[in-house]
Amino acid sequence: DPIRSWSSEMATLELVEVCRDENNKAVVNLHGATLQSWIHEGVEMIFVSKNAVFNNKKAVRGGIPVVFPCFGAWELGPQHGFARISKWTHTSGPSKDSNGDVSATFTLTDSEDTRKMWNGNKFEVQYTVTVKGDSLTTDFAVKNLNESGDFEFTCLLHTYFSVPDISKTTVSGLGGLAYTDKTDQGLVKQETSDPKTVSGFTDSVYIKATKDHIITNVAGGKTICLKKSNFQDTVVWNPWAEKAKAMSDFGDDEYLHMLCVEAGHVSSPCKLPAGERFVASQTLQIL
């Protein structure tokens, strides 16, 4: 059985290790199907707060939380939707292909709770994590299982990158784009920096960000190329000092050592007819 149990002070976590070899592997928590570790050549690339709460209820502060069916505040249910706080099913893998790359797949289907919350909708989300020698791919697919009737959703992979020094990390591919500045009453602005550095509270939704993003000076001094398919938008988030202090599950100084660059379909909802499938993916490639 690939699921291993790990007991925190509050709960027993069910974890699946997606291991290519000892130095290249990922760990997925069935709570939220949250990828909470990706090690590339022995270096942890993903940030998880030292104060993260592992109680199988709260969303994990760090890793790659899966946001579905709503990004942000949601009138029908919890912020960022229910996917990141639901228990997922491990449906296949980890299995190795002829290149030595290893994949595992996780599934979330509607339940009585989600139907009550979300207009009775029936759905299946499939999430596949693949560890390659120089990259991590996360494939995300939603199927509308309603007999009739479409549904609308937004979705996003809320990736927390571990960075040694936030002042030296840059993100390319945003210059000239319109973005919603959630730190300034949701005003729509235009990005003038390329590449962008973060030097204060940042919560920006870049609309139709179709280019790859080169992210420099991440863990181990490495550079990552974030490539995406069908995730039309990119969110950049860092809580900075004041917000960090206000979050109980985040260390006061940790904002200096993380940056969220998030691939999503969030600036407009995706409308999915009954029986249809939405497919998107993200690859984090080490350059």
Tab-separated table of C-alpha atoms in Angstrom, residues 65-204:
chain	number	residue	atom	x	y	z
A	65	PRO	CA	-3.212	23.584	-2.206
A	66	VAL	CA	-5.801	22.770	-4.895
A	67	VAL	CA	-8.398	25.555	-5.183
A	68	PHE	CA	-11.823	24.408	-6.508
A	69	PRO	CA	-14.664	25.227	-7.215
A	70	CYS	CA	-14.115	28.835	-6.138
A	71	PHE	CA	-11.046	31.049	-5.906
A	72	GLY	CA	-11.209	33.584	-3.073
A	73	ALA	CA	-14.225	34.389	-0.923
A	74	TRP	CA	-17.212	32.148	-1.720
A	75	GLU	CA	-20.778	32.903	-0.713
A	76	LEU	CA	-21.734	29.200	-0.756
A	77	GLY	CA	-18.889	27.783	1.324
A	78	PRO	CA	-15.318	28.097	2.558
A	79	GLN	CA	-12.791	30.527	1.079
A	80	HIS	CA	-11.018	28.968	-1.934
A	81	GLY	CA	-13.644	26.193	-2.070
A	82	PHE	CA	-13.830	22.738	-0.527
A	83	ALA	CA	-11.218	20.801	-2.538
A	84	ARG	CA	-8.228	21.858	-0.420
A	85	ILE	CA	-9.944	20.757	2.815
A	86	SER	CA	-11.617	17.569	1.540
A	87	LYS	CA	-10.232	14.069	1.821
A	88	TRP	CA	-9.257	12.838	-1.652
A	89	THR	CA	-8.961	9.250	-2.843
A	90	HIS	CA	-5.650	7.885	-4.072
A	91	THR	CA	-6.728	6.141	-7.292
A	92	SER	CA	-3.538	5.009	-9.055
A	93	GLY	CA	0.259	4.856	-8.902
A	94	PRO	CA	2.884	5.681	-8.004
A	95	SER	CA	3.946	4.035	-11.263
A	96	LYS	CA	7.117	4.467	-13.280
A	97	ASP	CA	7.202	4.952	-17.070
A	98	SER	CA	9.996	3.999	-19.478
A	99	ASN	CA	11.811	7.293	-18.761
A	100	GLY	CA	11.841	6.567	-15.049
A	101	ASP	CA	9.265	9.308	-14.403
A	102	VAL	CA	6.807	8.507	-11.613
A	103	SER	CA	3.113	9.475	-11.421
A	104	ALA	CA	0.258	9.096	-8.956
A	105	THR	CA	-3.381	10.134	-9.389
A	106	PHE	CA	-5.855	11.449	-6.819
A	107	THR	CA	-9.626	11.900	-7.202
A	108	LEU	CA	-12.326	14.000	-5.570
A	109	THR	CA	-15.998	13.330	-6.326
A	110	ASP	CA	-19.128	15.047	-5.093
A	111	SER	CA	-20.502	14.028	-1.713
A	112	GLU	CA	-23.650	14.840	0.237
A	113	ASP	CA	-21.784	17.768	1.825
A	114	THR	CA	-20.526	19.246	-1.458
A	115	ARG	CA	-23.905	18.817	-3.185
A	116	LYS	CA	-25.626	20.622	-0.302
A	117	MET	CA	-23.082	23.425	-0.552
A	118	TRP	CA	-22.741	23.706	-4.331
A	119	ASN	CA	-26.189	23.607	-5.927
A	120	GLY	CA	-26.420	19.805	-6.071
A	121	ASN	CA	-23.645	19.549	-8.659
A	122	LYS	CA	-22.083	16.175	-9.446
A	123	PHE	CA	-18.451	16.163	-10.540
A	124	GLU	CA	-15.148	14.336	-10.557
A	125	VAL	CA	-11.785	16.063	-10.211
A	126	GLN	CA	-8.669	14.109	-11.179
A	127	TYR	CA	-5.256	15.337	-10.118
A	128	THR	CA	-2.054	13.666	-11.284
A	129	VAL	CA	1.387	14.438	-9.862
A	130	THR	CA	4.425	13.432	-11.966
A	131	VAL	CA	8.036	13.651	-10.782
A	132	LYS	CA	10.605	13.766	-13.583
A	133	GLY	CA	14.363	14.205	-13.403
A	134	ASP	CA	14.175	17.959	-13.913
A	135	SER	CA	10.517	18.859	-13.330
A	136	LEU	CA	7.254	18.412	-11.491
A	137	THR	CA	3.981	18.247	-13.454
A	138	THR	CA	0.523	18.592	-11.904
A	139	ASP	CA	-2.390	17.718	-14.215
A	140	PHE	CA	-5.845	18.883	-13.187
A	141	ALA	CA	-9.120	17.738	-14.779
A	142	VAL	CA	-12.766	18.395	-13.870
A	143	LYS	CA	-15.671	16.411	-15.300
A	144	ASN	CA	-19.283	17.568	-15.025
A	145	LEU	CA	-21.278	14.463	-14.022
A	146	ASN	CA	-24.677	16.209	-13.916
A	147	GLU	CA	-27.369	14.476	-15.983
A	148	SER	CA	-28.180	17.885	-17.431
A	149	GLY	CA	-27.167	21.372	-16.506
A	150	ASP	CA	-23.795	23.033	-16.736
A	151	PHE	CA	-21.859	24.436	-13.800
A	152	GLU	CA	-19.409	27.296	-13.380
A	153	PHE	CA	-16.215	27.151	-11.372
A	154	THR	CA	-12.837	28.754	-10.886
A	155	CYS	CA	-9.737	26.731	-10.069
A	156	LEU	CA	-6.084	27.302	-9.203
A	157	LEU	CA	-2.908	25.580	-7.993
A	158	HIS	CA	-1.750	27.721	-5.058
A	159	THR	CA	1.983	26.885	-5.299
A	160	TYR	CA	4.198	28.131	-2.459
A	161	PHE	CA	7.833	28.344	-3.600
A	162	SER	CA	10.616	28.206	-1.048
A	163	VAL	CA	13.013	31.122	-1.641
A	164	PRO	CA	16.205	31.976	0.276
A	165	ASP	CA	15.694	35.763	0.062
A	166	ILE	CA	12.491	37.317	-1.322
A	167	SER	CA	14.339	40.501	-2.338
A	168	LYS	CA	16.396	38.513	-4.869
A	169	THR	CA	13.573	36.454	-6.414
A	170	THR	CA	12.124	37.636	-9.742
A	171	VAL	CA	9.151	36.500	-11.848
A	172	SER	CA	9.092	37.076	-15.616
A	173	GLY	CA	6.237	37.045	-18.130
A	174	LEU	CA	3.973	39.561	-16.352
A	175	GLY	CA	5.098	42.852	-17.959
A	176	GLY	CA	2.328	44.783	-19.709
A	177	LEU	CA	-0.469	42.615	-18.329
A	178	ALA	CA	-3.609	43.925	-16.685
A	179	TYR	CA	-3.978	42.713	-13.125
A	180	THR	CA	-6.479	43.022	-10.304
A	181	ASP	CA	-4.720	44.426	-7.228
A	182	LYS	CA	-6.463	42.767	-4.292
A	183	THR	CA	-4.352	44.852	-1.877
A	184	ASP	CA	-5.905	48.051	-3.307
A	185	GLN	CA	-9.696	47.550	-3.445
A	186	GLY	CA	-9.469	45.277	-6.488
A	187	LEU	CA	-8.415	48.081	-8.811
A	188	VAL	CA	-7.300	46.939	-12.266
A	189	LYS	CA	-3.760	48.131	-13.016
A	190	GLN	CA	-1.083	47.426	-15.600
A	191	GLU	CA	2.178	45.689	-14.699
A	192	THR	CA	5.186	47.833	-15.612
A	193	SER	CA	7.952	45.534	-14.296
A	194	ASP	CA	9.404	42.595	-16.181
A	195	PRO	CA	10.778	40.702	-14.404
A	196	LYS	CA	8.868	41.527	-11.238
A	197	THR	CA	10.252	41.572	-7.703
A	198	VAL	CA	8.100	41.658	-4.586
A	199	SER	CA	8.854	44.243	-1.883
A	200	GLY	CA	5.599	44.534	0.056
A	201	PHE	CA	2.158	42.971	0.546
A	202	THR	CA	1.269	41.547	-2.885
A	203	ASP	CA	-1.957	39.904	-4.035
A	204	SER	CA	-2.205	40.357	-7.800
